[in-house]
PDB file of C-alpha atoms and ligand atoms in Angstrom:
ATOM      1  CA  UNK A   1      21.609 158.193  46.102  1.00  0.00           C
ATOM      2  CA  UNK A   2      25.095 157.145  45.102  1.00  0.00           C
ATOM      3  CA  UNK A   3      26.996 154.185  46.387  1.00  0.00           C
ATOM      4  CA  UNK A   4      29.978 154.661  48.686  1.00  0.00           C
ATOM      5  CA  UNK A   5      32.504 154.239  45.888  1.00  0.00           C
ATOM      6  CA  UNK A   6      30.843 156.977  43.798  1.00  0.00           C
ATOM      7  CA  UNK A   7      29.374 154.599  41.248  1.00  0.00           C
ATOM      8  CA  UNK A   8      25.839 155.319  40.159  1.00  0.00           C
ATOM      9  CA  UNK A   9      23.190 153.401  42.070  1.00  0.00           C
ATOM     10  CA  UNK A  10      21.044 151.050  40.075  1.00  0.00           C
ATOM     11  CA  UNK A  11      17.887 149.027  40.617  1.00  0.00           C
ATOM     12  CA  UNK A  12      15.714 146.468  38.896  1.00  0.00           C
ATOM     13  CA  UNK A  13      12.038 146.619  39.880  1.00  0.00           C
ATOM     14  CA  UNK A  14       9.799 143.565  39.650  1.00  0.00           C
ATOM     15  CA  UNK A  15       6.965 145.327  37.899  1.00  0.00           C
ATOM     16  CA  UNK A  16       3.549 143.841  37.147  1.00  0.00           C
ATOM     17  CA  UNK A  17       1.556 146.978  36.373  1.00  0.00           C
ATOM     18  CA  UNK A  18      -0.343 146.620  39.658  1.00  0.00           C
ATOM     19  CA  UNK A  19      -0.678 149.147  42.453  1.00  0.00           C
ATOM     20  CA  UNK A  20       2.050 147.750  44.695  1.00  0.00           C
ATOM     21  CA  UNK A  21       4.747 147.377  42.069  1.00  0.00           C
ATOM     22  CA  UNK A  22       3.936 150.844  40.706  1.00  0.00           C
ATOM     23  CA  UNK A  23       4.519 152.361  44.158  1.00  0.00           C
ATOM     24  CA  UNK A  24       7.785 150.383  44.317  1.00  0.00           C
ATOM     25  CA  UNK A  25       8.806 151.744  40.935  1.00  0.00           C
ATOM     26  CA  UNK A  26       8.183 155.306  42.139  1.00  0.00           C
ATOM     27  CA  UNK A  27      10.097 154.529  45.350  1.00  0.00           C
ATOM     28  CA  UNK A  28      13.059 153.263  43.309  1.00  0.00           C
ATOM     29  CA  UNK A  29      12.983 156.196  40.865  1.00  0.00           C
ATOM     30  CA  UNK A  30      13.104 158.517  43.867  1.00  0.00           C
ATOM     31  CA  UNK A  31      16.252 156.800  45.218  1.00  0.00           C
ATOM     32  CA  UNK A  32      18.381 155.304  42.472  1.00  0.00           C
ATOM     33  CA  UNK A  33      20.224 156.889  39.561  1.00  0.00           C
ATOM     34  CA  UNK A  34      19.089 154.298  37.074  1.00  0.00           C
ATOM     35  CA  UNK A  35      16.088 151.973  37.265  1.00  0.00           C
ATOM     36  CA  UNK A  36      14.959 149.213  34.939  1.00  0.00           C
ATOM     37  CA  UNK A  37      11.803 147.094  35.147  1.00  0.00           C
ATOM     38  CA  UNK A  38      11.126 143.407  34.643  1.00  0.00           C
ATOM     39  CA  UNK A  39       7.818 141.608  34.182  1.00  0.00           C
ATOM     40  CA  UNK A  40       7.042 137.914  34.138  1.00  0.00           C
ATOM     41  CA  UNK A  41       4.666 136.242  31.753  1.00  0.00           C
ATOM     42  CA  UNK A  42       3.684 132.862  33.133  1.00  0.00           C
ATOM     43  CA  UNK A  43       0.361 132.236  31.497  1.00  0.00           C
ATOM     44  CA  UNK A  44      -1.787 134.642  33.486  1.00  0.00           C
ATOM     45  CA  UNK A  45      -5.410 134.445  32.472  1.00  0.00           C
ATOM     46  CA  UNK A  46      -5.565 138.008  31.226  1.00  0.00           C
ATOM     47  CA  UNK A  47      -3.358 140.363  29.335  1.00  0.00           C
ATOM     48  CA  UNK A  48      -4.756 143.395  31.167  1.00  0.00           C
ATOM     49  CA  UNK A  49      -1.892 143.323  33.627  1.00  0.00           C
ATOM     50  CA  UNK A  50       0.676 143.271  30.852  1.00  0.00           C
ATOM     51  CA  UNK A  51      -1.003 146.183  29.035  1.00  0.00           C
ATOM     52  CA  UNK A  52      -1.078 148.221  32.259  1.00  0.00           C
ATOM     53  CA  UNK A  53       2.697 147.885  32.575  1.00  0.00           C
ATOM     54  CA  UNK A  54       3.158 149.844  29.356  1.00  0.00           C
ATOM     55  CA  UNK A  55       0.735 152.626  30.253  1.00  0.00           C
ATOM     56  CA  UNK A  56       2.130 153.047  33.783  1.00  0.00           C
ATOM     57  CA  UNK A  57       5.668 153.396  32.411  1.00  0.00           C
ATOM     58  CA  UNK A  58       4.642 155.919  29.755  1.00  0.00           C
ATOM     59  CA  UNK A  59       2.528 157.921  32.234  1.00  0.00           C
ATOM     60  CA  UNK A  60       5.468 158.075  34.653  1.00  0.00           C
ATOM     61  CA  UNK A  61       7.655 159.467  31.881  1.00  0.00           C
ATOM     62  CA  UNK A  62       4.966 161.987  30.915  1.00  0.00           C
ATOM     63  CA  UNK A  63       4.014 163.173  34.413  1.00  0.00           C
ATOM     64  CA  UNK A  64       7.394 162.910  36.185  1.00  0.00           C
ATOM     65  CA  UNK A  65      10.182 164.011  33.821  1.00  0.00           C
ATOM     66  CA  UNK A  66      12.878 163.692  36.535  1.00  0.00           C
ATOM     67  CA  UNK A  67      11.888 160.087  37.160  1.00  0.00           C
ATOM     68  CA  UNK A  68      11.483 159.512  33.440  1.00  0.00           C
ATOM     69  CA  UNK A  69      15.133 160.468  32.929  1.00  0.00           C
ATOM     70  CA  UNK A  70      16.171 157.661  35.303  1.00  0.00           C
ATOM     71  CA  UNK A  71      13.789 155.063  33.938  1.00  0.00           C
ATOM     72  CA  UNK A  72      15.649 152.609  31.730  1.00  0.00           C
ATOM     73  CA  UNK A  73      14.683 149.529  29.770  1.00  0.00           C
ATOM     74  CA  UNK A  74      11.737 147.260  30.406  1.00  0.00           C
ATOM     75  CA  UNK A  75      12.274 143.501  30.247  1.00  0.00           C
ATOM     76  CA  UNK A  76       9.807 140.658  29.955  1.00  0.00           C
ATOM     77  CA  UNK A  77      10.684 137.118  30.932  1.00  0.00           C
ATOM     78  CA  UNK A  78       8.416 134.268  29.953  1.00  0.00           C
ATOM     79  CA  UNK A  79       8.098 131.439  32.472  1.00  0.00           C
ATOM     80  CA  UNK A  80       5.581 129.097  30.825  1.00  0.00           C
ATOM     81  CA  UNK A  81       6.695 126.226  33.040  1.00  0.00           C
ATOM     82  CA  UNK A  82       5.257 127.980  36.096  1.00  0.00           C
ATOM     83  CA  UNK A  83       1.698 127.547  34.867  1.00  0.00           C
ATOM     84  CA  UNK A  84       2.370 123.887  34.251  1.00  0.00           C
ATOM     85  CA  UNK A  85       3.487 123.230  37.810  1.00  0.00           C
ATOM     86  CA  UNK A  86       0.813 125.372  39.426  1.00  0.00           C
ATOM     87  CA  UNK A  87      -2.755 124.334  39.878  1.00  0.00           C
ATOM     88  CA  UNK A  88      -4.206 127.675  40.842  1.00  0.00           C
ATOM     89  CA  UNK A  89      -6.976 130.129  40.059  1.00  0.00           C
ATOM     90  CA  UNK A  90      -4.482 132.510  38.448  1.00  0.00           C
ATOM     91  CA  UNK A  91      -3.411 130.010  35.849  1.00  0.00           C
ATOM     92  CA  UNK A  92      -6.602 128.030  35.347  1.00  0.00           C
ATOM     93  CA  UNK A  93     -10.246 128.864  35.036  1.00  0.00           C
ATOM     94  CA  UNK A  94     -11.344 127.765  38.461  1.00  0.00           C
ATOM     95  CA  UNK A  95     -13.183 129.729  41.115  1.00  0.00           C
ATOM     96  CA  UNK A  96     -10.954 131.747  43.473  1.00  0.00           C
ATOM     97  CA  UNK A  97     -11.497 130.236  46.919  1.00  0.00           C
ATOM     98  CA  UNK A  98      -9.798 129.722  50.250  1.00  0.00           C
ATOM     99  CA  UNK A  99      -8.072 126.383  50.626  1.00  0.00           C
ATOM    100  CA  UNK A 100      -7.988 124.269  53.759  1.00  0.00           C
ATOM    101  CA  UNK A 101      -4.480 125.540  54.582  1.00  0.00           C
ATOM    102  CA  UNK A 102      -5.862 129.089  54.842  1.00  0.00           C
ATOM    103  CA  UNK A 103      -4.266 130.354  51.636  1.00  0.00           C
ATOM    104  CA  UNK A 104      -6.359 131.423  48.666  1.00  0.00           C
ATOM    105  CA  UNK A 105      -5.962 129.088  45.699  1.00  0.00           C
ATOM    106  CA  UNK A 106      -4.405 131.993  43.763  1.00  0.00           C
ATOM    107  CA  UNK A 107      -1.212 130.933  45.497  1.00  0.00           C
ATOM    108  CA  UNK A 108       1.533 129.869  43.099  1.00  0.00           C
ATOM    109  CA  UNK A 109       3.970 127.967  45.312  1.00  0.00           C
ATOM    110  CA  UNK A 110       7.286 129.761  45.698  1.00  0.00           C
ATOM    111  CA  UNK A 111       6.556 132.161  42.868  1.00  0.00           C
ATOM    112  CA  UNK A 112       8.527 135.062  44.351  1.00  0.00           C
ATOM    113  CA  UNK A 113      11.597 132.880  44.832  1.00  0.00           C
ATOM    114  CA  UNK A 114      11.628 132.226  41.109  1.00  0.00           C
ATOM    115  CA  UNK A 115      10.950 135.845  40.227  1.00  0.00           C
ATOM    116  CA  UNK A 116      13.842 137.170  42.306  1.00  0.00           C
ATOM    117  CA  UNK A 117      16.168 134.466  41.042  1.00  0.00           C
ATOM    118  CA  UNK A 118      15.366 135.368  37.433  1.00  0.00           C
ATOM    119  CA  UNK A 119      15.685 139.055  38.337  1.00  0.00           C
ATOM    120  CA  UNK A 120      19.143 138.469  39.806  1.00  0.00           C
ATOM    121  CA  UNK A 121      20.326 136.765  36.611  1.00  0.00           C
ATOM    122  CA  UNK A 122      19.004 139.674  34.561  1.00  0.00           C
ATOM    123  CA  UNK A 123      20.383 142.210  37.046  1.00  0.00           C
ATOM    124  CA  UNK A 124      23.788 140.558  36.858  1.00  0.00           C
ATOM    125  CA  UNK A 125      23.826 140.951  33.070  1.00  0.00           C
ATOM    126  CA  UNK A 126      22.519 144.523  33.202  1.00  0.00           C
ATOM    127  CA  UNK A 127      24.682 145.740  36.104  1.00  0.00           C
ATOM    128  CA  UNK A 128      21.681 146.408  38.365  1.00  0.00           C
ATOM    129  CA  UNK A 129      22.352 145.759  42.027  1.00  0.00           C
ATOM    130  CA  UNK A 130      19.159 146.441  44.004  1.00  0.00           C
ATOM    131  CA  UNK A 131      16.288 144.073  43.274  1.00  0.00           C
ATOM    132  CA  UNK A 132      13.023 145.737  44.289  1.00  0.00           C
ATOM    133  CA  UNK A 133       9.680 144.014  44.852  1.00  0.00           C
ATOM    134  CA  UNK A 134       6.294 144.921  46.307  1.00  0.00           C
ATOM    135  CA  UNK A 135       5.938 141.925  48.605  1.00  0.00           C
ATOM    136  CA  UNK A 136       4.202 142.573  51.867  1.00  0.00           C
ATOM    137  CA  UNK A 137       3.907 140.550  55.063  1.00  0.00           C
ATOM    138  CA  UNK A 138       0.736 142.328  56.060  1.00  0.00           C
ATOM    139  CA  UNK A 139      -0.948 141.045  52.921  1.00  0.00           C
ATOM    140  CA  UNK A 140      -4.213 139.335  53.914  1.00  0.00           C
ATOM    141  CA  UNK A 141      -3.213 136.178  52.125  1.00  0.00           C
ATOM    142  CA  UNK A 142      -0.129 135.282  54.131  1.00  0.00           C
ATOM    143  CA  UNK A 143       1.913 133.950  51.232  1.00  0.00           C
ATOM    144  CA  UNK A 144       5.069 132.510  52.846  1.00  0.00           C
ATOM    145  CA  UNK A 145       7.226 133.626  49.900  1.00  0.00           C
ATOM    146  CA  UNK A 146       6.260 137.271  50.624  1.00  0.00           C
ATOM    147  CA  UNK A 147       7.783 137.239  54.093  1.00  0.00           C
ATOM    148  CA  UNK A 148      10.861 139.280  54.925  1.00  0.00           C
ATOM    149  CA  UNK A 149      12.762 136.319  56.349  1.00  0.00           C
ATOM    150  CA  UNK A 150      12.131 134.303  53.176  1.00  0.00           C
ATOM    151  CA  UNK A 151      13.250 137.098  50.875  1.00  0.00           C
ATOM    152  CA  UNK A 152      16.308 138.156  52.881  1.00  0.00           C
ATOM    153  CA  UNK A 153      17.403 134.505  53.028  1.00  0.00           C
ATOM    154  CA  UNK A 154      17.027 134.361  49.266  1.00  0.00           C
ATOM    155  CA  UNK A 155      19.027 137.594  48.928  1.00  0.00           C
ATOM    156  CA  UNK A 156      21.823 135.944  50.878  1.00  0.00           C
ATOM    157  CA  UNK A 157      21.731 132.896  48.588  1.00  0.00           C
ATOM    158  CA  UNK A 158      21.747 135.155  45.521  1.00  0.00           C
ATOM    159  CA  UNK A 159      24.817 137.055  46.793  1.00  0.00           C
ATOM    160  CA  UNK A 160      26.615 133.781  47.423  1.00  0.00           C
ATOM    161  CA  UNK A 161      25.509 132.276  44.133  1.00  0.00           C
ATOM    162  CA  UNK A 162      26.558 135.240  42.010  1.00  0.00           C
ATOM    163  CA  UNK A 163      29.431 136.656  44.087  1.00  0.00           C
ATOM    164  CA  UNK A 164      27.768 140.016  43.595  1.00  0.00           C
ATOM    165  CA  UNK A 165      26.491 142.556  46.137  1.00  0.00           C
ATOM    166  CA  UNK A 166      22.822 142.256  45.308  1.00  0.00           C
ATOM    167  CA  UNK A 167      20.267 143.580  47.762  1.00  0.00           C
ATOM    168  CA  UNK A 168      16.598 142.657  47.870  1.00  0.00           C
ATOM    169  CA  UNK A 169      14.505 145.730  48.726  1.00  0.00           C
ATOM    170  CA  UNK A 170      10.862 145.420  49.722  1.00  0.00           C
ATOM    171  CA  UNK A 171       9.662 148.910  50.681  1.00  0.00           C
ATOM    172  CA  UNK A 172       6.059 147.796  51.297  1.00  0.00           C
ATOM    173  CA  UNK A 173       6.951 144.861  53.569  1.00  0.00           C
ATOM    174  CA  UNK A 174       5.352 146.194  56.759  1.00  0.00           C
ATOM    175  CA  UNK A 175       2.817 148.604  55.309  1.00  0.00           C
ATOM    176  CA  UNK A 176      -0.949 148.249  55.321  1.00  0.00           C
ATOM    177  CA  UNK A 177      -2.753 148.866  52.035  1.00  0.00           C
ATOM    178  CA  UNK A 178      -3.796 152.279  53.377  1.00  0.00           C
ATOM    179  CA  UNK A 179      -0.147 153.101  54.106  1.00  0.00           C
ATOM    180  CA  UNK A 180       0.777 152.089  50.550  1.00  0.00           C
ATOM    181  CA  UNK A 181      -1.611 154.755  49.236  1.00  0.00           C
ATOM    182  CA  UNK A 182      -0.042 157.188  51.699  1.00  0.00           C
ATOM    183  CA  UNK A 183       3.434 156.310  50.424  1.00  0.00           C
ATOM    184  CA  UNK A 184       2.290 156.987  46.867  1.00  0.00           C
ATOM    185  CA  UNK A 185       1.068 160.420  47.908  1.00  0.00           C
ATOM    186  CA  UNK A 186       4.321 161.181  49.740  1.00  0.00           C
ATOM    187  CA  UNK A 187       6.415 160.147  46.736  1.00  0.00           C
ATOM    188  CA  UNK A 188       4.447 161.706  43.905  1.00  0.00           C
ATOM    189  CA  UNK A 189       1.564 163.702  45.420  1.00  0.00           C
ATOM    190  CA  UNK A 190      -1.849 163.704  43.752  1.00  0.00           C
ATOM    191  CA  UNK A 191      -0.341 163.049  40.308  1.00  0.00           C
ATOM    192  CA  UNK A 192       0.966 159.637  41.400  1.00  0.00           C
ATOM    193  CA  UNK A 193      -2.243 158.717  43.241  1.00  0.00           C
ATOM    194  CA  UNK A 194      -4.194 159.585  40.110  1.00  0.00           C
ATOM    195  CA  UNK A 195      -1.801 157.603  37.910  1.00  0.00           C
ATOM    196  CA  UNK A 196      -2.316 154.554  40.151  1.00  0.00           C
ATOM    197  CA  UNK A 197      -6.094 154.899  40.125  1.00  0.00           C
ATOM    198  CA  UNK A 198      -6.282 155.335  36.354  1.00  0.00           C
ATOM    199  CA  UNK A 199      -3.543 153.070  35.040  1.00  0.00           C
ATOM    200  CA  UNK A 200      -2.716 150.243  37.417  1.00  0.00           C
ATOM    201  CA  UNK A 201      -4.479 146.939  37.625  1.00  0.00           C
ATOM    202  CA  UNK A 202      -5.285 144.678  40.553  1.00  0.00           C
ATOM    203  CA  UNK A 203      -8.527 142.742  39.827  1.00  0.00           C
ATOM    204  CA  UNK A 204      -8.185 138.957  39.624  1.00  0.00           C
ATOM    205  CA  UNK A 205     -10.847 138.896  36.908  1.00  0.00           C
ATOM    206  CA  UNK A 206      -9.121 141.516  34.754  1.00  0.00           C
ATOM    207  CA  UNK A 207     -12.247 143.706  34.789  1.00  0.00           C
ATOM    208  CA  UNK A 208     -11.671 147.279  33.591  1.00  0.00           C
ATOM    209  CA  UNK A 209     -15.183 148.337  32.643  1.00  0.00           C
ATOM    210  CA  UNK A 210     -16.113 149.927  35.961  1.00  0.00           C
ATOM    211  CA  UNK A 211     -14.195 152.874  37.480  1.00  0.00           C
ATOM    212  CA  UNK A 212     -14.368 153.173  41.248  1.00  0.00           C
ATOM    213  CA  UNK A 213     -12.756 155.864  43.438  1.00  0.00           C
ATOM    214  CA  UNK A 214      -9.860 153.422  43.949  1.00  0.00           C
ATOM    215  CA  UNK A 215      -9.519 152.395  40.312  1.00  0.00           C
ATOM    216  CA  UNK A 216     -10.840 149.786  37.903  1.00  0.00           C
ATOM    217  CA  UNK A 217     -12.031 146.299  38.770  1.00  0.00           C
ATOM    218  CA  UNK A 218     -14.955 143.987  39.422  1.00  0.00           C
ATOM    219  CA  UNK A 219     -15.206 145.309  42.996  1.00  0.00           C
ATOM    220  CA  UNK A 220     -15.892 141.915  44.534  1.00  0.00           C
ATOM    221  CA  UNK A 221     -12.845 139.652  44.096  1.00  0.00           C
ATOM    222  CA  UNK A 222     -10.376 139.487  47.037  1.00  0.00           C
ATOM    223  CA  UNK A 223      -7.874 141.753  45.240  1.00  0.00           C
ATOM    224  CA  UNK A 224     -10.502 144.425  44.517  1.00  0.00           C
ATOM    225  CA  UNK A 225     -11.850 144.220  48.060  1.00  0.00           C
ATOM    226  CA  UNK A 226      -8.382 144.654  49.508  1.00  0.00           C
ATOM    227  CA  UNK A 227      -7.607 147.616  47.281  1.00  0.00           C
ATOM    228  CA  UNK A 228     -10.989 149.280  47.938  1.00  0.00           C
ATOM    229  CA  UNK A 229     -10.664 148.753  51.681  1.00  0.00           C
ATOM    230  CA  UNK A 230      -7.144 150.210  51.760  1.00  0.00           C
ATOM    231  CA  UNK A 231      -8.237 153.211  49.722  1.00  0.00           C
ATOM    232  CA  UNK A 232     -11.215 153.860  52.021  1.00  0.00           C
ATOM    233  CA  UNK A 233      -8.993 153.644  55.103  1.00  0.00           C
ATOM    234  CA  UNK A 234      -6.423 155.969  53.581  1.00  0.00           C
ATOM    235  CA  UNK A 235      -9.111 158.495  52.562  1.00  0.00           C
ATOM    236  CA  UNK A 236     -10.398 158.451  56.125  1.00  0.00           C
ATOM    237  CA  UNK A 237      -6.862 158.900  57.478  1.00  0.00           C
ATOM    238  CA  UNK A 238      -6.165 161.737  55.029  1.00  0.00           C
ATOM    239  CA  UNK A 239      -9.303 163.615  56.064  1.00  0.00           C
ATOM    240  CA  UNK A 240      -8.355 163.547  59.759  1.00  0.00           C
ATOM    241  CA  UNK A 241      -6.489 166.517  61.204  1.00  0.00           C
ATOM    242  CA  UNK A 242      -2.710 165.891  61.107  1.00  0.00           C
ATOM    243  CA  UNK A 243      -2.313 165.713  64.908  1.00  0.00           C
ATOM    244  CA  UNK A 244      -4.846 162.851  65.090  1.00  0.00           C
ATOM    245  CA  UNK A 245      -2.939 160.582  62.667  1.00  0.00           C
TER     246      UNK A 245
HETATM  247 ZN1   ZN B 301     -11.856 142.226  40.995  1.00  0.00          ZN
END
């Protein structure tokens, strides 16, 4: 894809090393001439996620040379202040539970607003115009900062605030978890599905000792349950005859 004026198209992917952001990275590598990645370190309880980022990037370069040629630098931004203002299960050792407002206490208020704002500052410096994230409205947890209206409003504010034609792209916005697996297969066939199973990370507890059909994890936290359920649904879908889908 090239832009109308013939300039090369560029993207910055918010990349955590999880399943969703890995599918977004593949989606971006399939569409843009040059793609960089950014991760945020805000005092997560485990480093597993950060280690997975490195292996996903190197496996993409190894298994998909065409994508590897478009994959540029990786950036890491530390936001230690976020842990200080958040009282959540991701940043403290408390039990993951549902709160009275119906959101799990893994919720970091407005986290994605900060992430995209940081990404736009980095993108501005690096000349990257599409900001890509794996947020999803169909997510069981209903985080209000994952919603399309929230993120497109932010995109508008970013364009105004930088006088630059940034776009915010969220290719998974209306997909179920099963459809995210399907998208991975469409983009990179079995090699990408296998890469996601083996090298991405989702589990809230950072468990990587047990390998399930859908990947590594404790198997019982909300993130593992969601991933396992989506994988099972997708496997069922994939085994149906095409005309029944
Ligand atoms: Zn888990």
